[in-house]
GROMACS .gro file of C-alpha atoms in nm:
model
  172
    1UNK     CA    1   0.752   0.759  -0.700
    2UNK     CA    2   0.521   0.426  -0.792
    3UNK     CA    3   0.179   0.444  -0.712
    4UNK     CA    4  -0.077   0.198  -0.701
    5UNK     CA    5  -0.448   0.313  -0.744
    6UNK     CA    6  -0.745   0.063  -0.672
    7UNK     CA    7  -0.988   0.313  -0.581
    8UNK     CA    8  -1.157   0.321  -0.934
    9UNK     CA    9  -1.000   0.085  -1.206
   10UNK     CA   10  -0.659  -0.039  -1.116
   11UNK     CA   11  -0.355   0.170  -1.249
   12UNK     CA   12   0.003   0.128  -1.168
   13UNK     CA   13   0.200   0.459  -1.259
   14UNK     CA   14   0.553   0.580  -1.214
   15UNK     CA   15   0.546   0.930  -1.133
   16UNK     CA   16   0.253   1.022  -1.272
   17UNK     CA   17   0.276   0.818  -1.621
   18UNK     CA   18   0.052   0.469  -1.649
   19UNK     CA   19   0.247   0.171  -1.693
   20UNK     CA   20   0.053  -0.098  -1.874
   21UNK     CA   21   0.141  -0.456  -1.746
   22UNK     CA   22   0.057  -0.721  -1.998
   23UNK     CA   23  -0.127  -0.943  -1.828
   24UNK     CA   24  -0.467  -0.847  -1.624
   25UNK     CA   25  -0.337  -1.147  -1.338
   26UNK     CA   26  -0.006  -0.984  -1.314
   27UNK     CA   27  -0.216  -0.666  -1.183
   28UNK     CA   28  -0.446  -0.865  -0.966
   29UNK     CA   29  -0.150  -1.026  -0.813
   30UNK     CA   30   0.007  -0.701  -0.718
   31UNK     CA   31  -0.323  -0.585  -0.588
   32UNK     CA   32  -0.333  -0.913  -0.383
   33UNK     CA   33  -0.010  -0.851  -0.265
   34UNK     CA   34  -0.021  -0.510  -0.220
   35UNK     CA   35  -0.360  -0.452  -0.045
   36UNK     CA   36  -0.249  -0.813   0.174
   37UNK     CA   37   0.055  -0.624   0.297
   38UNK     CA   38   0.197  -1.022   0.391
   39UNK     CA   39   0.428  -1.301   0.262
   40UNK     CA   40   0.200  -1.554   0.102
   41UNK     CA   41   0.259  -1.926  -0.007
   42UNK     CA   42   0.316  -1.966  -0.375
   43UNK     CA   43   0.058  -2.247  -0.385
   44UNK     CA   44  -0.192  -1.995  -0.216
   45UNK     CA   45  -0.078  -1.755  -0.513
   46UNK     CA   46  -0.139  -2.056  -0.777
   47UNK     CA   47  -0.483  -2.175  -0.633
   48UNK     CA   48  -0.606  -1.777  -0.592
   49UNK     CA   49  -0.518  -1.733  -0.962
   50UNK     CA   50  -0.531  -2.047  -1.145
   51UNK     CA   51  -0.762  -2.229  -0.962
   52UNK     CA   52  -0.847  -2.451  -1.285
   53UNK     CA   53  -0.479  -2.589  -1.385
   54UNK     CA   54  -0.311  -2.836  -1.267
   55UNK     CA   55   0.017  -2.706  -1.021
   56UNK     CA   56   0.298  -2.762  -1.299
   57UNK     CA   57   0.056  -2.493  -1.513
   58UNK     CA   58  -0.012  -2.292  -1.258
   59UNK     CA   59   0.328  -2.251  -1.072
   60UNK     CA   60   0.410  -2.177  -1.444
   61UNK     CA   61   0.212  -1.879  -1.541
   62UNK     CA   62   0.297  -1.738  -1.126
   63UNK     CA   63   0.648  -1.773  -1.215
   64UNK     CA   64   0.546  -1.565  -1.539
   65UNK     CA   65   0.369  -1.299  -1.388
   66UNK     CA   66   0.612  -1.281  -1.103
   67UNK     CA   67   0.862  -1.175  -1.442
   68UNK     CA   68   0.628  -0.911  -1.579
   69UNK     CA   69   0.655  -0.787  -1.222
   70UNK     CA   70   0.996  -0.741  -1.205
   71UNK     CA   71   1.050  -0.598  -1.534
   72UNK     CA   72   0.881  -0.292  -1.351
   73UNK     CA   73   1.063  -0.015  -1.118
   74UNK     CA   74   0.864  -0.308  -0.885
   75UNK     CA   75   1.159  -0.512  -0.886
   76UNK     CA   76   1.321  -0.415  -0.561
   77UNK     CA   77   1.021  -0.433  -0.346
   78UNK     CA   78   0.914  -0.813  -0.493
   79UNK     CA   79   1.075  -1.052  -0.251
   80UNK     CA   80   1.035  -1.470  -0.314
   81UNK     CA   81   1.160  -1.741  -0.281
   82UNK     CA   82   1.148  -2.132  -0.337
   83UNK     CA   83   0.820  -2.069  -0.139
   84UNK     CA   84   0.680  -1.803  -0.095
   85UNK     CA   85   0.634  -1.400  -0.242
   86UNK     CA   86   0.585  -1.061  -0.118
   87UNK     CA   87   0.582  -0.736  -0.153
   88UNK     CA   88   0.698  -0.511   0.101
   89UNK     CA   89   0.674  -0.168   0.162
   90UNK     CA   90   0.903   0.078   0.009
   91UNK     CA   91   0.883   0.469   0.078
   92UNK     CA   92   0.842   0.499  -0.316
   93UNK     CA   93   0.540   0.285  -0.363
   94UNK     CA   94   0.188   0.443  -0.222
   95UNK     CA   95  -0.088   0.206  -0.216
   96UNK     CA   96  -0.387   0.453  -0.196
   97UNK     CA   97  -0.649   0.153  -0.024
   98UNK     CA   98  -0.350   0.137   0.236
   99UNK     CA   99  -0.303   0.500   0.262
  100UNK     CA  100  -0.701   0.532   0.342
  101UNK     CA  101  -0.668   0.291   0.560
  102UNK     CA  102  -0.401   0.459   0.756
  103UNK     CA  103  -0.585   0.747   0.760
  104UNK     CA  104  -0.892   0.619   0.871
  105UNK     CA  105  -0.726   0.386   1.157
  106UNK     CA  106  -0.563   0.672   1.261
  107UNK     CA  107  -0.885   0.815   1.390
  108UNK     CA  108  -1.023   0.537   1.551
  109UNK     CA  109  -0.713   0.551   1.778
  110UNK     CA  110  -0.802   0.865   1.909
  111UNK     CA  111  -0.920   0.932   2.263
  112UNK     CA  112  -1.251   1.018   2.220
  113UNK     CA  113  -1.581   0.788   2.126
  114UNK     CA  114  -1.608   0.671   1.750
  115UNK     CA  115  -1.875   0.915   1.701
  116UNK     CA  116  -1.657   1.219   1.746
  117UNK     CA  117  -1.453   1.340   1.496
  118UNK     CA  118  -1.160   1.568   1.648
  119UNK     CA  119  -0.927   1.879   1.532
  120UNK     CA  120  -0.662   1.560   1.466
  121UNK     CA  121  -0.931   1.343   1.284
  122UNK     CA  122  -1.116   1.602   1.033
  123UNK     CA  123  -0.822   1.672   0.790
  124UNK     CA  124  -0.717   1.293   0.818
  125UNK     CA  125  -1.055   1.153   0.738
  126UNK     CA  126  -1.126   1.434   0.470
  127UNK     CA  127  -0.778   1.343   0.326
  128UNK     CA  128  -0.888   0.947   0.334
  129UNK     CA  129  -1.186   1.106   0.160
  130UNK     CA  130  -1.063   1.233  -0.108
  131UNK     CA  131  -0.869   0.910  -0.204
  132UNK     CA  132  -1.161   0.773  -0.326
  133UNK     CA  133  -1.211   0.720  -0.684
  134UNK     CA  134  -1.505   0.508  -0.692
  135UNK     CA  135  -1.528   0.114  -0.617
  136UNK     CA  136  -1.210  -0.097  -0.515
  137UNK     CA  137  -1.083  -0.209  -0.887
  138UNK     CA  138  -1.419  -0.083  -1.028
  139UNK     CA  139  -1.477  -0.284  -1.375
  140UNK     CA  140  -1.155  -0.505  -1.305
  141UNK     CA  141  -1.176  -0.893  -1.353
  142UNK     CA  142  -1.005  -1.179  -1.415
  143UNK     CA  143  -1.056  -1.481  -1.558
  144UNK     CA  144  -1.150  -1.842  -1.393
  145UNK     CA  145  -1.102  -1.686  -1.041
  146UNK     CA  146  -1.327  -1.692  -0.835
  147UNK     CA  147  -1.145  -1.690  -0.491
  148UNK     CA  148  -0.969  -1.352  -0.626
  149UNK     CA  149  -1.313  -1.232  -0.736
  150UNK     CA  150  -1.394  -1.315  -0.331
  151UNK     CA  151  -1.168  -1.147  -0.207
  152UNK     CA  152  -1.218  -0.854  -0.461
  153UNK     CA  153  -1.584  -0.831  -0.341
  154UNK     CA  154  -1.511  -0.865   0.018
  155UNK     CA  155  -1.224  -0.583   0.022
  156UNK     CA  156  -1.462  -0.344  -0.165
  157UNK     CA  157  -1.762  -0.394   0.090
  158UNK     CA  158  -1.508  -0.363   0.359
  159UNK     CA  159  -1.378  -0.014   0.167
  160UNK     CA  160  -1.733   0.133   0.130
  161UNK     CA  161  -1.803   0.037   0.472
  162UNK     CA  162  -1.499   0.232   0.589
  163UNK     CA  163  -1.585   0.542   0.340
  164UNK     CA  164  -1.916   0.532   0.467
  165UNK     CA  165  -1.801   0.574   0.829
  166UNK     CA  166  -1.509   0.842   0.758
  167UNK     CA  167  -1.836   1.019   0.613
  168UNK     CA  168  -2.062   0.985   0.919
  169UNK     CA  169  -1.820   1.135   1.126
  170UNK     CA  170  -1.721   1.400   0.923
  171UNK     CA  171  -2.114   1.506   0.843
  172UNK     CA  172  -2.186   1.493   1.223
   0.00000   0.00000   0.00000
C-alpha cells in the first residue's frame, strides 16, 4: 500500500520503502491535494505554487510536477483535466493527517458531551494519538510560496489544536 506521512517531515512510501520525488513542489502539491481531499482549479494550483511566474511558466512547471506524479504507483488516483486536478481516494493510499482526522471526528459524533471520552472514543483517539510524528510537514518548505506556506501554517495549528483536544479527553 502507498502511504503518505505529514505528521513529521513529509514522506511518500510504497509499502514501507521511501520514494524520493524530485521536486520539493511535486510533494507539496500532493500534500495540497491530499490533505484538501477536493478537485481544485489548475490556476488555483499555478497561483498556490508559482505565485511569481507568469501563467505560460507556471501552467508549465504544474504540468511538470503533475508528470513526476504520475510516474509514481500515484498514477491511478491523479485525475485532471483541461481544468482542473485531483486526487481521490483509493483504499491503497493512507493519508495519516486524514486518518487522524477520521479518528478524531469520529468521537465528536458520539452521544455524549465533548468532554467525555467513551469505551468507543479511547482506543480511537489513542490510535489518532499515536499518528503523530511531530508538526504537520515539520522542516518542509518551498520556495516563493507563500500562500502554500499559509496554508501549511494554518493546517498545522489546526492539527495541534486537534492533538491537543484528543489529549484532553483522553487525560480526563
Amino acid at each position: 500500500t502507498l502511504s503518505l506521512r505529514l505528521f513529521g517531515a513529509p514522506v511518500l512510501d510504497d509499502s514501507g520503502t521511501p520514494m524520493s520525488l524530485s521536486r520539493r513542489k511535486a510533494m507539496a502539491l500532493l500534500s495540497y491535494l491530499a490533505v484538501t481531499r477536493s478537485r481544485h482549479h489548475r490556476e488555483t494550483l499555478a497561483a498556490l505554487l508559482w505565485p511569481e511566474s507568469d501563467a505560460t511558466a507556471a501552467y508549465s512547471a504544474l504540468r511538470n510536477v503533475l508528470w513526476i506524479l504520475r510516474q509514481t504507483p500515484l498514477s491511478d488516483l491523479i485525475h485532471s483535466d483541461r481544468s482542473t486536478v485531483e486526487l481521490v481516494d483509493g483504499e491503497s493510499f493512507d493519508v495519516d493527517v486524514n486518518r487522524f482526522r477520521t479518528l478524531t471526528l469520529g468521537c465528536s459524533t458520539e452521544s455524549h458531551t465533548s468532554t467525555e471520552v467513551c469505551s468507543v472514543c479511547e482506543p480511537q483517539l489513542r490510535e489518532a494519538v499515536a499518528l503523530w510524528r511531530g508538526s504537520f510537514m515539520r522542516g518542509f518548505t518551498v520556495a516563493n510560496s507563500l500562500q502554500f506556506d499559509d496554508w501549511q501554517f494554518a493546517e498545522g495549528e489546526a492539527l495541534r489544536r486537534e492533538l491537543t483536544e484528543a489529549l484532553d479527553g483522553l487525560i480526563d
